Amino acid sequence: MTLALLGWSIPLQVVFNGLSLGLGYAVIAAGIVLIYRCSGIINFAQAAIGAFGVASFVVLFQNYHLPYPLAAGLGVAGAALLGVTTELLVVRRLFDASRVVLLIATVGVAQLIAFLIFYVLPPVKGGPIPVAFEAKWARFHLGDSLVVGTRQTSLVLLVAPVLIALAWFLTRTRLGLHIRAVADNPANARLVGVSPRKVSTLVWGMAAAFAGYTQIAVAPIVTRTADELAGVSSTGLLLRALVIAMAARMRSITVVVIAGLALGAFESLVAVNVDRDPGAFNAFLLVAVLALVLALTRGRTRPGDTSIAIGARSTPIPESLAGLRWVRHAPAGGMVLLLAIALLVPLFVEKPSQLLVWTEVLVVAIAAISLTLLTGWAGQLSLGHFAFAGVGGLAMLAFTRGQPMGLGLPIVGNVVAVTVDVPWLAAMALAIGLGVFFAVLVGLPALRVRGLFLAVTTLAFGFMAGSWMFNRAFWNGGRQSVRSAIRERPELFGVDFGEPRNYYYLCLAFLVATVVIVSHLRRTGAGRNMIAARDNEAMTAASTVSPTRAKLTAFAVSGGLAALAGCLYAFLLPGFNATGDASPFSPDASLRLVAIVIIGGVGSIGGAILGTLWVLGLPALFGATDTVQLLTTNIGLLLLLLYLPGGLIQVVQSGWAATIRYAARTHGAATRAVKPASTVAFHERRHSTPAAGTPWLEAKGISVRFGGLLAVDDVSIRVEAGETVGLIGQNGSGKSTLLNAISGFVDHDGSVSVLGRDVSSRAAHERHAIGLGRGFQDAGLFRSLSVRETVLVALEARRRSLILPALLALPPTNRWERTKRAEANDILDLLQLGQYADRRIEDLSTGTRRVVELACLVANGAKVLLLDEPTGGIAQREAEAFVPVVQRIQRDLDAALVVIEHDMPLIMAISTRVYCLESGHLIASGIPHDVGNDPLVVASYLGTDDRALVRSNQPATAP
Ligand code: ADP
Ligand code: MG
């Protein structure tokens, strides 16, 4: 029986086969969900572990003729063993590392397993993949048109009970409940008396056994013969499983099963209806991912934050040593040394193929730097980065070849056909532009999602591009293999770049330009803003910088650089496949690039280069033997991660830190740099005050809802010119949420106006640009920036950094940077923070961080300051000294102040008026004396909360 819908035929048989395939996907996804819930890790090795199970099973069955149950049992056991080993050797060691390091570690594990399957297991004797139940009864008709084959029957009989058992185990058994308890909150584990580590090992073993078991059941459906088994892309399987896990928000096993079935059925239908295009399903998969991202991120749930919490820890040169030339020039000196070696390489390399490899190193280094910028600075994990390189490279070839440009869509066909034929430099510019375009497009979901979702989105994009998009006529000229490009290498200024040596130097020049541009970017505002947006979005917006824009900028710059690398790559190779596993722009190349960046050290340009040298340079030096490959990718990657979680650059950085310490010991005090004469006013008056009588801040009818909880209920507050307004109430009464609504950090009903301007529909950064200044309960600031850099971000309020001038090192970038630096130093001196200027925020005490936050308010020059427990987390004596500082800043800025404070005598003394909240309601407002004696306030707050009398040392919670 066949149905038809929108021109697609829907044969029942196909749907049924698809459903059984989907069941297989679902179980792999269930394993991923299980591990994720228990340890927050996205296990990229899940499919590979299963593949190991299948491979050992097939070997045992075919080569050694073990009976099916025994062979399958051993296969499952092998997979389980692999899972447990991974947990014990890798996961456990990296338990405290950033989740993304763990993610990459599991990618390494996956590669290692592929290696094991290929080299350690004996090769499989051919033949079909064994099916569990081959008896007659297992093959039957359902109705008159549906044939249920033995493979499907076996799959359902094998997998369905296991899925039910899993659901039962998790919801009904003691151990299952423990696992769920630990998954929901690791601290629970201690309460219920289970060791989280033991649970972790158990879950990994279970999930791995699961993967092995189901993949054994699914294998006959995915591939027909044992030989094909090795060719099944586990990345494709993984991507499908991840999409399913994502649809279930990494939670419900039921949703996993439903989503899996749907995906399997859909995939089979695509294969029947769009069969001309084997990769077409991946295009649909990307669409599905994007739809999921849009559908699931509405509301407040933000599953799986795996934003990169690592950054290269380079020691900045202290101002006191800035006078020492050799210290100042040392980092550049290191780069120059590397450059000198790079310049000499062609003189020592004889074979052209060798030179080709070294040229490749240069090109990949450019791509690695572009990923460093995106992942290391902006914290956006891109698992499909080489697709941007592919966009650049293939577009460049198309442009220079005068190939007709068709926008191929799977259904509509080629709708646009334009022929472009331009000189190669112009083609390169166009190709880079296209790279920027695609990167921004892929980056758009990143505005709504982080971590896992973004990783899956970029992975899906890389997959779609590598298997389908690059197969369109526009990208590959309609041929499977892109025509040899080597003879088309350009000529410029009379230099023939068709000559390999010249081309090497051309690529080197581009690499040097990339290093110069990107490191310049890091030292100026645009780069700082990217890191700020990664570390703390709310604080970035409070500094009047749009985190959205900072992230998109990172995507754009990074995509452009990757496209540049692609352009150079396309001319390097003597012809290549645009799609498929052998393509230089395949998803595997993207994963390798992530590994390169992690091996080198995320976030550092030097690290990106070191990583490339390690992964590509070592094989070039010592020959690409299996051992070298093993060292540079699989095992090497794992060992490096385990022993040098900061990457190779960590070694360089430790050496550098020691050098600085040495220099400081020998020259420190003597050569204290002369402070540049102060040229700047203590603050600039950014905002004109509104007409007399207009309140400076007015919030009317503010309500904030978190799911079912009404955290703030119809609250109105008003702040007049120059007032100090206190906000009091028990913990959890909605004080911080009210300030967050006014700041624009949470969605709210009601209206807010600042200095007489209605800002209700404005984004947070715009509200702060109009005159709000904000301090946070946790004073988190930007953990990986230095104190001076933090103030520099706040100074964006005065002078916005421009991205294009910064990229091209054009004015006014450097002049503005100098001015800002002088301003920052002034402000730091004013608050006696000079000695901390070069310290990283995360190394400071809470007290110091609170002072830095004040420095940021000064830098901002805001008119309405909103402070959330400004003395929280600091000792009583310091707090007493702190308040006059706040008041002085308020006076100097001529600002109004709204302050949340638990210290009652203090708040009553400094406030002109006080508001009191209880469970989201405003219960009293007025002059301090009246509010302090209001019976409601006494009953709700003063009488019950000890901390209203004793100062709080409560650990802060994020706003
Ligand atoms: P306060 O600052 O007065 O201690 P908060 O404004 O932080 O109180 O919290 C008010 C209520 O809103 C609390 O019940 C808190 O759990 C809840 N809440 C705060 N932020 C969120 C959030 N992002 N998601 C869900 N609930 C939240
Ligand atoms: Mg609070």
XYZ file of N, CA, C and O in Angstrom, residues 392 395-397 399-401 420-433 488-493 497 503 506 509-510 563-564 567-568 571:
148
model
N 34.525 28.562 1.108
C 35.501 29.464 0.509
C 36.214 28.826 -0.671
O 36.272 29.395 -1.763
N 33.886 27.944 -3.705
C 33.399 29.161 -4.345
C 34.529 29.806 -5.141
O 34.331 30.270 -6.259
N 35.702 29.810 -4.559
C 36.850 30.412 -5.241
C 37.104 29.714 -6.573
O 37.308 30.360 -7.601
N 37.078 28.398 -6.559
C 37.281 27.652 -7.801
C 36.180 27.985 -8.795
O 36.433 28.209 -9.980
N 34.349 30.670 -8.960
C 34.454 32.036 -9.459
C 35.560 32.174 -10.495
O 35.408 32.854 -11.498
N 36.686 31.558 -10.230
C 37.804 31.746 -11.153
C 37.591 30.952 -12.439
O 38.227 31.209 -13.434
N 36.700 29.985 -12.374
C 36.522 29.135 -13.532
C 35.397 29.644 -14.428
O 35.148 29.111 -15.488
N 29.950 33.962 -13.056
C 30.903 34.923 -12.537
C 32.276 34.507 -13.039
O 32.614 33.334 -13.017
N 33.023 35.435 -13.524
C 34.382 35.110 -13.920
C 35.252 36.314 -13.602
O 35.188 37.328 -14.282
N 36.010 36.217 -12.548
C 36.729 37.400 -12.075
C 38.174 37.036 -11.783
O 38.514 35.863 -11.644
N 39.047 38.030 -11.689
C 40.449 37.752 -11.333
C 40.527 37.090 -9.966
O 39.643 37.288 -9.127
N 41.579 36.349 -9.729
C 41.585 35.480 -8.547
C 41.554 36.227 -7.228
O 40.948 35.778 -6.260
N 42.166 37.407 -7.191
C 42.153 38.136 -5.919
C 40.729 38.592 -5.590
O 40.278 38.510 -4.443
N 40.023 39.008 -6.628
C 38.622 39.400 -6.430
C 37.787 38.178 -6.083
O 36.901 38.235 -5.224
N 38.098 37.057 -6.738
C 37.372 35.825 -6.451
C 37.577 35.438 -4.992
O 36.652 35.009 -4.304
N 38.800 35.634 -4.535
C 39.104 35.292 -3.149
C 38.292 36.180 -2.196
O 37.706 35.689 -1.220
N 38.227 37.460 -2.520
C 37.446 38.365 -1.674
C 35.987 37.934 -1.657
O 35.346 37.895 -0.593
N 35.450 37.577 -2.841
C 34.064 37.122 -2.904
C 33.867 35.849 -2.091
O 32.886 35.704 -1.359
N 34.820 34.936 -2.236
C 34.715 33.653 -1.532
C 34.739 33.879 -0.026
O 33.994 33.246 0.729
N 35.595 34.792 0.415
C 35.661 35.086 1.850
C 34.341 35.692 2.307
O 33.804 35.347 3.363
N 33.788 36.564 1.455
C 32.487 37.143 1.770
C 31.428 36.071 1.941
O 30.614 36.116 2.869
N 45.990 26.046 -12.099
C 45.303 27.335 -12.179
C 45.779 28.287 -11.105
O 45.180 29.319 -10.885
N 46.809 27.905 -10.419
C 47.269 28.814 -9.364
C 47.622 30.149 -9.976
O 48.186 30.244 -11.049
N 47.315 31.169 -9.278
C 47.345 32.501 -9.860
C 48.742 33.070 -10.057
O 49.728 32.585 -9.498
N 48.761 34.106 -10.841
C 49.979 34.868 -11.016
C 49.696 36.266 -10.512
O 48.601 36.793 -10.690
N 50.648 36.823 -9.821
C 50.431 38.167 -9.287
C 51.768 38.879 -9.279
O 52.788 38.292 -8.899
N 51.781 40.120 -9.709
C 53.022 40.911 -9.750
C 54.128 40.119 -10.439
O 55.287 40.151 -10.025
N 52.561 31.585 -9.039
C 52.316 30.780 -7.850
C 52.001 29.330 -8.190
O 51.677 28.542 -7.318
N 54.165 29.161 -4.045
C 52.853 29.026 -3.421
C 53.009 28.858 -1.908
O 52.227 29.396 -1.131
N 53.431 32.182 -0.528
C 52.170 32.920 -0.552
C 51.317 32.538 0.658
O 50.777 33.390 1.373
N 52.673 33.973 3.775
C 52.331 35.391 3.913
C 50.921 35.546 4.461
O 50.667 36.367 5.347
N 49.999 34.729 3.953
C 48.632 34.813 4.452
C 48.553 34.399 5.924
O 47.805 34.977 6.699
N 37.260 30.597 5.376
C 37.085 30.614 3.927
C 38.408 30.925 3.234
O 38.727 30.345 2.186
N 39.179 31.836 3.834
C 40.502 32.143 3.276
C 41.343 30.883 3.225
O 41.971 30.560 2.205
N 40.230 28.763 0.408
C 40.702 29.242 -0.901
C 42.106 28.727 -1.172
O 42.413 28.234 -2.259
N 42.961 28.871 -0.156
C 44.345 28.442 -0.345
C 44.411 26.924 -0.509
O 45.205 26.396 -1.281
N 43.472 25.562 -4.074
C 44.509 25.693 -5.088
C 45.713 24.813 -4.805
O 46.583 24.621 -5.627
